[in-house]
């Protein structure tokens, strides 16, 4: 048993770094299965952070756009918190030394993305916002003597005693197991994109935090809502390189193999919400049409300066986006569901908080508004830290947990990033993308649940990530089967219309049991 200090933060993306930083000067142990600043989805983020920073913008306008994109089930109070506290988090990052893009006058250079009514996307390096956020936050965290970082360590499970989370059980590639005890645990483990055969998420996005919370009996929410990004670079790579939404915000067009703009049938064209654009693109692919992003006219020769990350990605793969069309396909990008949390990031289990993609605050509803995810991590990372500090001031430290040492006897952790994908994992991802992807129906969902049950019997005891993927895959498929309508990122071909009877969030408890309603917080 190792005393971790006051707080354990699991995950080192923007959510985990922000929570750890704001918890200081409390004693914090930040545990990550990668290396700080290198793993997870944050360093790959291209577009930006949405915040009402312009004179012609206002938080209430951002709030309205967020609620509209949420397709009728986004939480109004959470959207208000996000939009009104967002600008302060941006100013805080500037004070930490974040280098955001600026115009000739020195003001922030704001871009436009789909379903936003104003130009409010704060950028860095053109299309390298994630790398800049990580750089500035890692530097700030490294300057805090109260924050201890534990890298290349896999968090296997939560330590729970009488409904109270008391710490975490970890594994190291060397085979050693360590239990860390603390008065507060913050999950910031990211999403589950690697559950699908096509994804923009890195290999470590295996739903670990969601699976741990499910096993501990935490309340989960909105698991059926998975967002597929319309424009991932379709050249057979895994993960698929992302082509930022800002390209379409600056006028890039979607065309099929005949050069036809298939988004002209929609009022906002290429700037429709992501679920609409992704399904329209998918329909073209299912009709055996190729799909391309055409940025030759809108960006053209300015590509290297305006979108250097995308430009470099394309050139490395033999595509010059200044003069050539870019082949694209939808890919799993973000999970709107997760561990259910209140407006302070508290879960249903005492001692456990969650923020970032692993959490479900309700702010995204059925369909996340572009560039709201990084903002959510920043806003709720700070809110969680404040709540943790206040909670620890009023709750005395409990005696050491009486741990059964047999909990540490298990195979060593093997990371998906260092081993070749095994057939079981490959089959899981193919089935999930085919039947629990952009278009779903009852037969496919039931078949998926049956196949996952068979796959669970074949899991190697040391493959914790695959075990977690199977757990969250079953949860997502069950929630999708339960919601007999289409809304936002959840589309049922057998129930293609939205149904007012389902115009509410959905909840799951006891790991596998979806229920239609639970009392509010």
Coordinates of C-alpha atoms in Angstrom, one line a residue:
X1 CA 0.0 0.0 0.0
X2 CA 1.4 3.4 -1.0
X3 CA -0.1 6.6 0.3
X4 CA -0.5 8.8 -2.8
X5 CA -1.2 12.0 -0.9
X6 CA -4.5 13.9 -0.9
X7 CA -5.6 13.4 -4.5
X8 CA -5.0 10.8 -7.3
X9 CA -5.5 12.0 -10.9
X10 CA -5.6 9.2 -13.5
X11 CA -4.8 10.5 -16.9
X12 CA -2.5 13.1 -18.4
X13 CA -4.5 14.8 -21.1
X14 CA -5.8 18.3 -20.8
X15 CA -8.5 17.2 -18.3
X16 CA -6.0 15.4 -16.0
X17 CA -3.4 18.2 -16.2
X18 CA -5.9 20.9 -15.5
X19 CA -7.4 19.0 -12.5
X20 CA -3.9 18.3 -11.1
X21 CA -2.8 21.9 -11.5
X22 CA -5.8 23.4 -9.9
X23 CA -5.6 20.9 -7.0
X24 CA -2.2 22.3 -6.0
X25 CA -1.0 23.0 -3.4
X26 CA -2.8 19.8 -2.2
X27 CA -0.6 16.7 -2.6
X28 CA -1.4 15.1 -6.0
X29 CA -0.2 11.9 -7.6
X30 CA -0.9 12.0 -11.4
X31 CA -0.8 8.4 -12.9
X32 CA -0.7 7.9 -16.6
X33 CA -0.2 4.8 -18.8
X34 CA 1.7 6.8 -21.3
X35 CA 4.3 9.5 -20.8
X36 CA 3.1 12.9 -19.8
X37 CA 2.7 15.1 -22.8
X38 CA 3.0 12.3 -25.3
X39 CA 0.0 10.0 -25.1
X40 CA -3.8 10.3 -25.3
X41 CA -6.0 12.4 -27.6
X42 CA -5.1 15.9 -26.5
X43 CA -1.7 16.2 -28.3
X44 CA -3.5 15.2 -31.5
X45 CA -6.2 17.9 -31.3
X46 CA -6.1 20.2 -34.2
X47 CA -9.1 22.6 -34.4
X48 CA -9.1 24.7 -31.2
X49 CA -10.9 25.6 -28.0
X50 CA -14.4 27.2 -28.4
X51 CA -14.9 30.3 -26.2
X52 CA -16.7 33.6 -26.5
X53 CA -13.7 35.9 -26.7
X54 CA -14.7 38.2 -29.5
X55 CA -16.4 41.5 -29.1
X56 CA -19.3 40.4 -31.3
X57 CA -19.7 37.2 -29.4
X58 CA -21.1 36.5 -25.9
X59 CA -21.3 33.5 -23.6
X60 CA -25.1 33.2 -24.0
X61 CA -24.7 32.8 -27.8
X62 CA -22.2 30.0 -27.2
X63 CA -24.6 28.5 -24.7
X64 CA -27.4 28.6 -27.3
X65 CA -25.2 26.9 -30.0
X66 CA -24.2 24.2 -27.5
X67 CA -27.8 23.4 -26.6
X68 CA -28.9 23.4 -30.3
X69 CA -26.2 20.9 -31.3
X70 CA -27.1 18.7 -28.3
X71 CA -30.3 17.7 -30.1
X72 CA -32.8 18.3 -27.3
X73 CA -31.1 16.6 -24.4
X74 CA -28.1 18.8 -23.5
X75 CA -28.2 20.1 -19.9
X76 CA -28.9 23.8 -20.0
X77 CA -27.2 24.6 -16.6
X78 CA -24.1 22.8 -17.7
X79 CA -24.0 24.6 -21.0
X80 CA -24.3 27.9 -19.1
X81 CA -21.4 27.0 -16.9
X82 CA -19.3 25.9 -19.8
X83 CA -19.9 29.0 -21.9
X84 CA -19.6 31.5 -19.1
X85 CA -16.6 30.1 -17.4
X86 CA -14.8 29.3 -20.6
X87 CA -13.3 32.7 -21.3
X88 CA -11.7 32.8 -17.9
X89 CA -10.0 29.5 -18.5
X90 CA -8.6 30.9 -21.8
X91 CA -7.2 34.0 -20.0
X92 CA -5.7 31.7 -17.4
X93 CA -3.9 29.7 -20.2
X94 CA -2.6 32.9 -21.6
X95 CA -1.2 33.8 -18.2
X96 CA 0.5 30.4 -18.1
X97 CA 2.3 31.3 -21.4
X98 CA 0.1 29.5 -24.0
X99 CA 0.9 30.8 -27.4
X100 CA -2.4 31.2 -29.2
X101 CA -2.7 32.5 -32.8
X102 CA -3.2 36.2 -33.1
X103 CA -4.1 38.6 -35.8
X104 CA -2.2 41.7 -37.0
X105 CA -3.7 43.8 -34.2
X106 CA -2.6 41.4 -31.6
X107 CA -6.1 40.1 -30.7
X108 CA -6.8 36.3 -30.8
X109 CA -7.2 35.0 -34.4
X110 CA -10.6 33.2 -34.1
X111 CA -11.8 30.7 -36.6
X112 CA -15.3 29.3 -37.5
X113 CA -16.5 25.7 -37.2
X114 CA -19.7 23.8 -37.9
X115 CA -22.8 24.8 -36.0
X116 CA -21.2 27.8 -34.3
X117 CA -23.0 31.1 -34.9
X118 CA -19.8 33.2 -34.4
X119 CA -16.1 32.9 -35.0
X120 CA -15.0 31.7 -31.6
X121 CA -12.4 28.9 -32.1
X122 CA -9.2 29.8 -30.3
X123 CA -6.3 28.3 -32.3
X124 CA -2.6 27.6 -31.8
X125 CA 0.0 26.9 -34.5
X126 CA -2.8 27.0 -37.1
X127 CA -4.0 23.5 -36.4
X128 CA -1.9 22.4 -33.4
X129 CA -4.0 23.5 -30.4
X130 CA -3.6 20.2 -28.5
X131 CA 0.2 20.2 -28.6
X132 CA 0.2 23.8 -27.3
X133 CA -2.2 23.1 -24.5
X134 CA -0.1 20.1 -23.4
X135 CA 3.1 22.1 -23.6
X136 CA 1.8 25.0 -21.4
X137 CA 0.0 22.7 -18.9
X138 CA 2.9 20.2 -18.5
X139 CA 5.2 23.1 -17.9
X140 CA 2.9 24.6 -15.2
X141 CA 2.4 21.2 -13.6
X142 CA 6.2 20.5 -13.5
X143 CA 6.7 23.7 -11.6
X144 CA 4.4 22.5 -8.8
X145 CA 6.3 20.6 -6.1
X146 CA 3.1 19.1 -4.7
X147 CA 2.4 17.2 -7.9
X148 CA 4.1 13.8 -8.3
X149 CA 3.9 12.1 -11.8
X150 CA 3.9 8.3 -12.2
X151 CA 4.3 7.4 -15.9
X152 CA 4.0 4.1 -17.9
X153 CA 1.6 2.7 -15.2
X154 CA -1.7 1.2 -16.0
X155 CA -4.6 1.8 -13.5
X156 CA -6.5 -1.5 -13.3
X157 CA -9.3 -0.8 -10.9
X158 CA -10.7 1.5 -8.3
X159 CA -10.2 0.6 -4.6
X160 CA -13.7 0.8 -3.0
X161 CA -14.7 0.4 0.6
X162 CA -18.4 0.6 1.6
X163 CA -19.3 2.8 -1.4
X164 CA -16.3 5.1 -0.9
X165 CA -13.5 5.2 -3.4
X166 CA -10.2 5.1 -1.5
X167 CA -7.6 4.8 -4.2
X168 CA -6.5 2.7 -7.2
X169 CA -4.8 -0.6 -8.1
X170 CA -2.1 -0.3 -10.8
X171 CA 0.1 -2.5 -12.9
X172 CA 3.4 -1.8 -14.5
X173 CA 4.9 -3.5 -17.6
X174 CA 7.5 -5.0 -15.3
X175 CA 4.9 -7.1 -13.6
X176 CA 4.8 -5.2 -10.3
X177 CA 1.5 -4.1 -8.8
X178 CA 1.1 -1.0 -6.6
X179 CA -1.9 0.2 -4.7
X180 CA -2.2 4.0 -4.3
X181 CA -4.4 5.3 -1.5
X182 CA -5.8 8.8 -1.4
X183 CA -8.9 10.7 -0.1
X184 CA -10.0 11.7 -3.6
X185 CA -9.6 10.1 -7.0
X186 CA -10.2 12.0 -10.3
X187 CA -10.7 9.9 -13.5
X188 CA -9.4 11.8 -16.6
X189 CA -8.7 8.7 -18.7
X190 CA -10.1 9.8 -22.0
X191 CA -12.5 8.0 -24.4
X192 CA -13.1 4.7 -26.1
X193 CA -12.3 5.4 -29.7
X194 CA -10.2 2.3 -30.2
X195 CA -13.4 0.3 -29.7
X196 CA -14.0 1.0 -33.4
X197 CA -12.1 -0.2 -36.5
X198 CA -12.0 3.3 -37.8
X199 CA -11.0 6.0 -35.3
X200 CA -9.0 9.2 -35.0
X201 CA -8.1 8.3 -31.4
X202 CA -4.8 6.8 -30.4
X203 CA -4.3 3.2 -29.4
X204 CA -4.5 4.0 -25.7
X205 CA -8.1 5.2 -26.0
X206 CA -9.5 1.9 -24.7
X207 CA -12.3 3.1 -22.3
X208 CA -10.3 2.2 -19.2
X209 CA -11.8 4.8 -16.8
X210 CA -15.4 4.0 -17.9
X211 CA -14.8 0.3 -17.4
X212 CA -13.3 0.8 -14.0
X213 CA -16.2 3.0 -12.9
X214 CA -18.7 0.4 -14.2
X215 CA -17.1 -2.4 -12.2
X216 CA -17.2 -0.2 -9.1
X217 CA -20.9 0.4 -9.6
X218 CA -20.8 4.1 -10.6
X219 CA -23.7 5.6 -12.4
X220 CA -23.1 6.0 -16.2
X221 CA -24.9 8.2 -18.7
X222 CA -25.6 8.6 -22.4
X223 CA -23.4 5.7 -23.5
X224 CA -25.1 5.3 -26.8
X225 CA -23.9 8.6 -28.1
X226 CA -20.7 8.3 -30.1
X227 CA -19.5 11.1 -32.4
X228 CA -18.0 10.2 -35.7
X229 CA -15.8 12.9 -37.3
X230 CA -16.8 13.3 -41.0
X231 CA -13.2 13.9 -42.3
X232 CA -10.5 11.4 -41.3
X233 CA -7.8 10.8 -43.8
X234 CA -8.8 7.6 -45.6
X235 CA -5.5 5.9 -46.5
X236 CA -5.7 2.7 -44.5
X237 CA -3.9 3.9 -41.3
X238 CA -4.9 3.1 -37.7
X239 CA -5.6 5.4 -36.1
X240 CA -6.7 7.6 -39.0
X241 CA -5.2 11.1 -39.2
X242 CA -7.7 13.8 -38.4
X243 CA -8.5 16.6 -40.9
X244 CA -9.7 19.4 -38.7
X245 CA -13.2 20.8 -38.9
X246 CA -11.7 24.2 -39.3
X247 CA -10.9 23.3 -42.9
X248 CA -14.7 23.3 -43.7
X249 CA -15.1 26.3 -41.5
X250 CA -12.7 28.1 -43.9
X251 CA -14.6 26.9 -47.0
X252 CA -13.3 23.4 -47.9
X253 CA -16.0 21.3 -49.7
X254 CA -17.0 17.7 -49.6
X255 CA -17.3 16.0 -53.0
X256 CA -17.8 12.5 -54.3
X257 CA -15.9 10.7 -57.0
X258 CA -17.9 12.5 -59.7
X259 CA -17.0 15.9 -58.2
X260 CA -20.5 16.5 -56.9
X261 CA -21.1 18.4 -53.6
X262 CA -23.5 16.1 -51.9
X263 CA -23.9 18.4 -48.9
X264 CA -25.8 20.9 -51.0
X265 CA -29.0 19.1 -50.0
X266 CA -28.6 20.5 -46.5
X267 CA -29.2 24.1 -45.5
X268 CA -25.9 24.7 -43.9
X269 CA -24.0 22.6 -46.4
X270 CA -20.6 21.4 -45.1
X271 CA -21.2 23.3 -41.8
X272 CA -24.0 21.1 -40.7
X273 CA -23.5 19.4 -37.3
X274 CA -21.0 16.6 -37.3
X275 CA -23.5 13.8 -37.1
X276 CA -25.3 15.1 -40.2
X277 CA -22.1 15.5 -42.2
X278 CA -20.8 12.1 -41.1
X279 CA -23.9 10.2 -42.0
X280 CA -24.1 11.9 -45.4
X281 CA -20.5 11.0 -46.1
X282 CA -21.2 7.4 -44.9
X283 CA -24.2 7.2 -47.3
X284 CA -21.9 8.1 -50.2
X285 CA -19.4 5.4 -49.2
X286 CA -22.1 2.8 -48.8
X287 CA -23.3 3.7 -52.4
X288 CA -19.7 2.8 -53.4
X289 CA -18.8 6.4 -54.0
X290 CA -15.4 7.8 -53.0
X291 CA -15.5 10.9 -50.9
X292 CA -12.9 13.7 -50.9
X293 CA -12.3 17.0 -49.1
X294 CA -11.5 19.8 -51.6
X295 CA -9.6 22.7 -50.0
X296 CA -7.9 23.8 -53.2
X297 CA -9.9 26.9 -53.7
X298 CA -10.5 27.9 -50.1
X299 CA -7.0 27.3 -48.7
X300 CA -4.8 26.4 -51.7
X301 CA -1.3 27.9 -51.5
X302 CA -1.9 29.1 -48.0
X303 CA -2.0 25.5 -46.7
X304 CA 1.5 25.5 -45.1
X305 CA 0.9 28.6 -43.1
X306 CA -2.8 28.2 -42.1
X307 CA -2.9 24.4 -41.5
X308 CA 0.6 23.2 -41.1
X309 CA -0.3 20.0 -39.2
X310 CA -2.8 18.8 -41.8
X311 CA -0.4 19.9 -44.6
X312 CA 2.4 17.9 -43.2
X313 CA 0.2 14.8 -42.6
X314 CA -0.9 14.9 -46.2
X315 CA 2.6 15.5 -47.7
X316 CA 4.0 12.6 -45.7
X317 CA 1.5 10.4 -47.4
X318 CA 2.0 11.6 -50.9
X319 CA -0.9 14.0 -51.1
X320 CA -0.4 17.8 -51.8
X321 CA -3.7 19.3 -50.6
X322 CA -2.9 22.6 -52.4
X323 CA -3.5 20.9 -55.7
X324 CA -5.1 17.5 -54.9
X325 CA -8.3 16.2 -53.4
X326 CA -8.0 14.5 -50.0
X327 CA -9.7 11.1 -49.5
X328 CA -11.8 11.1 -46.4
X329 CA -14.0 8.8 -44.3
X330 CA -16.0 9.1 -41.1
X331 CA -14.2 7.7 -38.0
X332 CA -15.0 7.4 -34.3
X333 CA -13.8 10.6 -32.7
X334 CA -15.5 11.4 -29.4
X335 CA -17.8 9.7 -26.8
X336 CA -20.5 12.0 -25.4
X337 CA -21.4 9.4 -22.8
X338 CA -19.4 8.4 -19.8
X339 CA -19.4 8.4 -16.0
X340 CA -22.3 10.5 -14.9
X341 CA -21.2 13.6 -13.0
X342 CA -22.8 16.7 -11.5
X343 CA -21.8 20.3 -12.1
X344 CA -18.7 19.9 -9.9
X345 CA -17.6 16.6 -11.6
X346 CA -18.8 14.4 -8.7
X347 CA -19.8 10.9 -9.6
X348 CA -22.4 8.7 -7.8
X349 CA -19.5 7.2 -5.7
X350 CA -18.1 9.2 -2.8
X351 CA -14.5 10.1 -3.3
X352 CA -14.6 9.8 -7.1
X353 CA -14.7 12.7 -9.6
X354 CA -14.4 12.5 -13.4
X355 CA -13.7 15.0 -16.1
X356 CA -12.9 15.2 -19.8
X357 CA -14.1 12.5 -22.3
X358 CA -14.5 9.8 -19.6
X359 CA -17.2 11.9 -17.9
X360 CA -20.7 12.7 -19.0
X361 CA -21.8 16.1 -17.7
X362 CA -24.7 16.4 -20.1
X363 CA -23.3 19.4 -21.8
X364 CA -22.9 17.7 -25.1
X365 CA -26.3 16.1 -25.2
X366 CA -26.6 13.8 -28.2
X367 CA -24.0 15.5 -30.3
X368 CA -21.0 17.6 -29.2
X369 CA -20.5 21.0 -30.6
X370 CA -17.1 21.2 -32.3
X371 CA -14.2 22.4 -30.1
X372 CA -16.3 22.2 -26.9
X373 CA -14.4 19.1 -25.6
X374 CA -11.1 20.9 -24.8
X375 CA -13.1 23.7 -23.1
X376 CA -15.1 21.2 -21.1
X377 CA -11.9 19.6 -19.8
X378 CA -10.5 23.0 -18.8
X379 CA -13.6 24.3 -17.1
X380 CA -14.5 21.1 -15.2
X381 CA -10.9 20.3 -14.3
X382 CA -10.9 23.6 -12.4
X383 CA -14.3 23.0 -10.9
X384 CA -13.4 19.5 -9.7
X385 CA -10.2 20.8 -8.1
X386 CA -12.2 23.5 -6.2
X387 CA -14.8 20.9 -5.1
X388 CA -12.0 18.4 -4.0
X389 CA -10.3 21.1 -2.0
X390 CA -13.5 22.1 -0.2
X391 CA -14.4 18.4 0.4
X392 CA -11.1 17.5 1.8
X393 CA -11.2 20.4 4.2
X394 CA -14.4 19.1 5.8
X395 CA -13.8 15.3 5.6
X396 CA -11.1 13.9 7.9
X397 CA -8.6 11.4 6.4
X398 CA -9.7 7.8 7.0
X399 CA -7.5 5.1 8.3
X400 CA -5.4 3.0 5.9
X401 CA -7.4 0.6 3.7
X402 CA -7.1 -3.0 4.8
X403 CA -6.1 -4.5 1.4
X404 CA -6.1 -8.2 0.5
X405 CA -2.7 -8.5 -1.1
X406 CA -4.1 -11.1 -3.5
X407 CA -5.5 -8.2 -5.4
X408 CA -2.0 -7.5 -6.7
X409 CA -1.4 -11.0 -8.0
X410 CA -2.1 -10.6 -11.7
X411 CA -0.2 -10.7 -15.1
X412 CA 1.8 -7.7 -16.0
X413 CA 0.2 -5.0 -18.2
X414 CA 0.8 -5.2 -21.9
X415 CA 0.0 -2.0 -23.8
X416 CA -1.9 -2.0 -27.1
X417 CA 0.7 0.5 -28.3
X418 CA 3.5 -2.0 -28.0
X419 CA 2.0 -5.3 -29.3
X420 CA 0.5 -6.4 -32.6
X421 CA -3.3 -6.3 -32.6
X422 CA -4.6 -9.8 -31.7
X423 CA -7.5 -11.4 -33.7
X424 CA -10.0 -11.0 -30.8
X425 CA -9.3 -7.2 -30.5
X426 CA -9.5 -6.8 -34.3
X427 CA -12.8 -8.7 -34.5
X428 CA -14.3 -6.6 -31.7
X429 CA -13.4 -3.4 -33.4
X430 CA -14.8 -4.6 -36.8
X431 CA -18.1 -5.7 -35.2
X432 CA -18.5 -2.5 -33.3
X433 CA -17.9 -0.3 -36.3
X434 CA -20.2 -2.3 -38.5
X435 CA -23.1 -2.6 -36.2
X436 CA -22.7 0.0 -33.5
X437 CA -21.2 2.7 -35.7
X438 CA -22.9 5.4 -37.7
X439 CA -26.0 3.4 -38.5
X440 CA -27.5 0.9 -36.1
X441 CA -30.5 -1.5 -35.9
X442 CA -31.9 -4.0 -33.4
X443 CA -30.7 -7.1 -35.3
X444 CA -27.1 -5.8 -35.5
X445 CA -27.1 -4.6 -31.9
X446 CA -28.4 -7.9 -30.5
X447 CA -25.9 -9.8 -32.7
X448 CA -23.1 -7.6 -31.4
X449 CA -24.0 -8.3 -27.8
X450 CA -24.0 -12.0 -28.4
X451 CA -20.6 -11.9 -30.2
X452 CA -19.1 -9.8 -27.4
X453 CA -20.2 -12.4 -24.9
X454 CA -18.3 -15.1 -26.9
X455 CA -15.2 -12.9 -27.3
X456 CA -15.1 -12.2 -23.5
X457 CA -14.4 -15.9 -23.0
X458 CA -11.2 -15.6 -25.1
X459 CA -9.6 -12.7 -23.3
X460 CA -6.0 -13.2 -22.1
X461 CA -5.8 -12.4 -18.4
X462 CA -3.0 -9.9 -19.0
X463 CA -4.8 -7.9 -21.7
X464 CA -6.5 -5.4 -19.4
X465 CA -7.2 -3.0 -22.3
X466 CA -9.1 -5.6 -24.3
X467 CA -11.1 -6.6 -21.2
X468 CA -12.0 -2.9 -20.8
X469 CA -12.9 -2.6 -24.5
X470 CA -15.2 -5.6 -24.3
X471 CA -16.9 -4.1 -21.2
X472 CA -17.5 -0.7 -22.7
X473 CA -18.5 -2.2 -26.0
X474 CA -21.2 -4.2 -24.3
X475 CA -22.4 -1.2 -22.4
X476 CA -22.6 1.0 -25.5
X477 CA -24.4 -1.6 -27.6
X478 CA -26.9 -2.2 -24.8
X479 CA -27.6 1.5 -24.4
X480 CA -28.0 1.8 -28.2
X481 CA -30.5 -1.1 -28.3
X482 CA -32.5 0.5 -25.5
X483 CA -32.9 3.9 -27.2
X484 CA -35.4 3.2 -29.9
X485 CA -35.2 6.4 -31.8
X486 CA -32.6 8.5 -33.8
X487 CA -31.0 11.5 -32.1
X488 CA -27.7 13.2 -32.7
X489 CA -24.8 10.8 -32.8
X490 CA -27.2 7.8 -32.3
X491 CA -28.9 6.7 -35.5
X492 CA -31.2 3.7 -35.7
X493 CA -32.3 2.7 -39.3
X494 CA -35.2 0.8 -37.8
X495 CA -36.3 4.0 -35.8
X496 CA -35.0 6.8 -38.1
X497 CA -36.9 9.6 -36.4
X498 CA -36.5 11.4 -33.1
X499 CA -39.2 10.4 -30.5
X500 CA -40.3 12.8 -27.9
X501 CA -40.7 9.9 -25.5
X502 CA -36.9 9.6 -25.5
X503 CA -36.1 13.3 -25.2
X504 CA -34.1 12.8 -22.0
X505 CA -30.7 11.6 -21.0
X506 CA -30.3 7.8 -20.5
X507 CA -28.6 6.2 -17.5
X508 CA -26.9 2.9 -16.8
X509 CA -26.3 1.4 -13.4
X510 CA -25.0 -2.0 -12.1
X511 CA -22.6 -2.2 -15.0
X512 CA -25.1 -3.5 -17.6
X513 CA -28.6 -2.5 -16.8
X514 CA -29.9 0.5 -18.8
X515 CA -32.9 2.3 -17.2
X516 CA -35.0 5.1 -18.7
X517 CA -34.9 7.5 -15.8
X518 CA -33.3 8.1 -12.4
X519 CA -33.8 10.9 -9.9
X520 CA -31.8 14.0 -10.6
X521 CA -28.8 14.9 -8.5

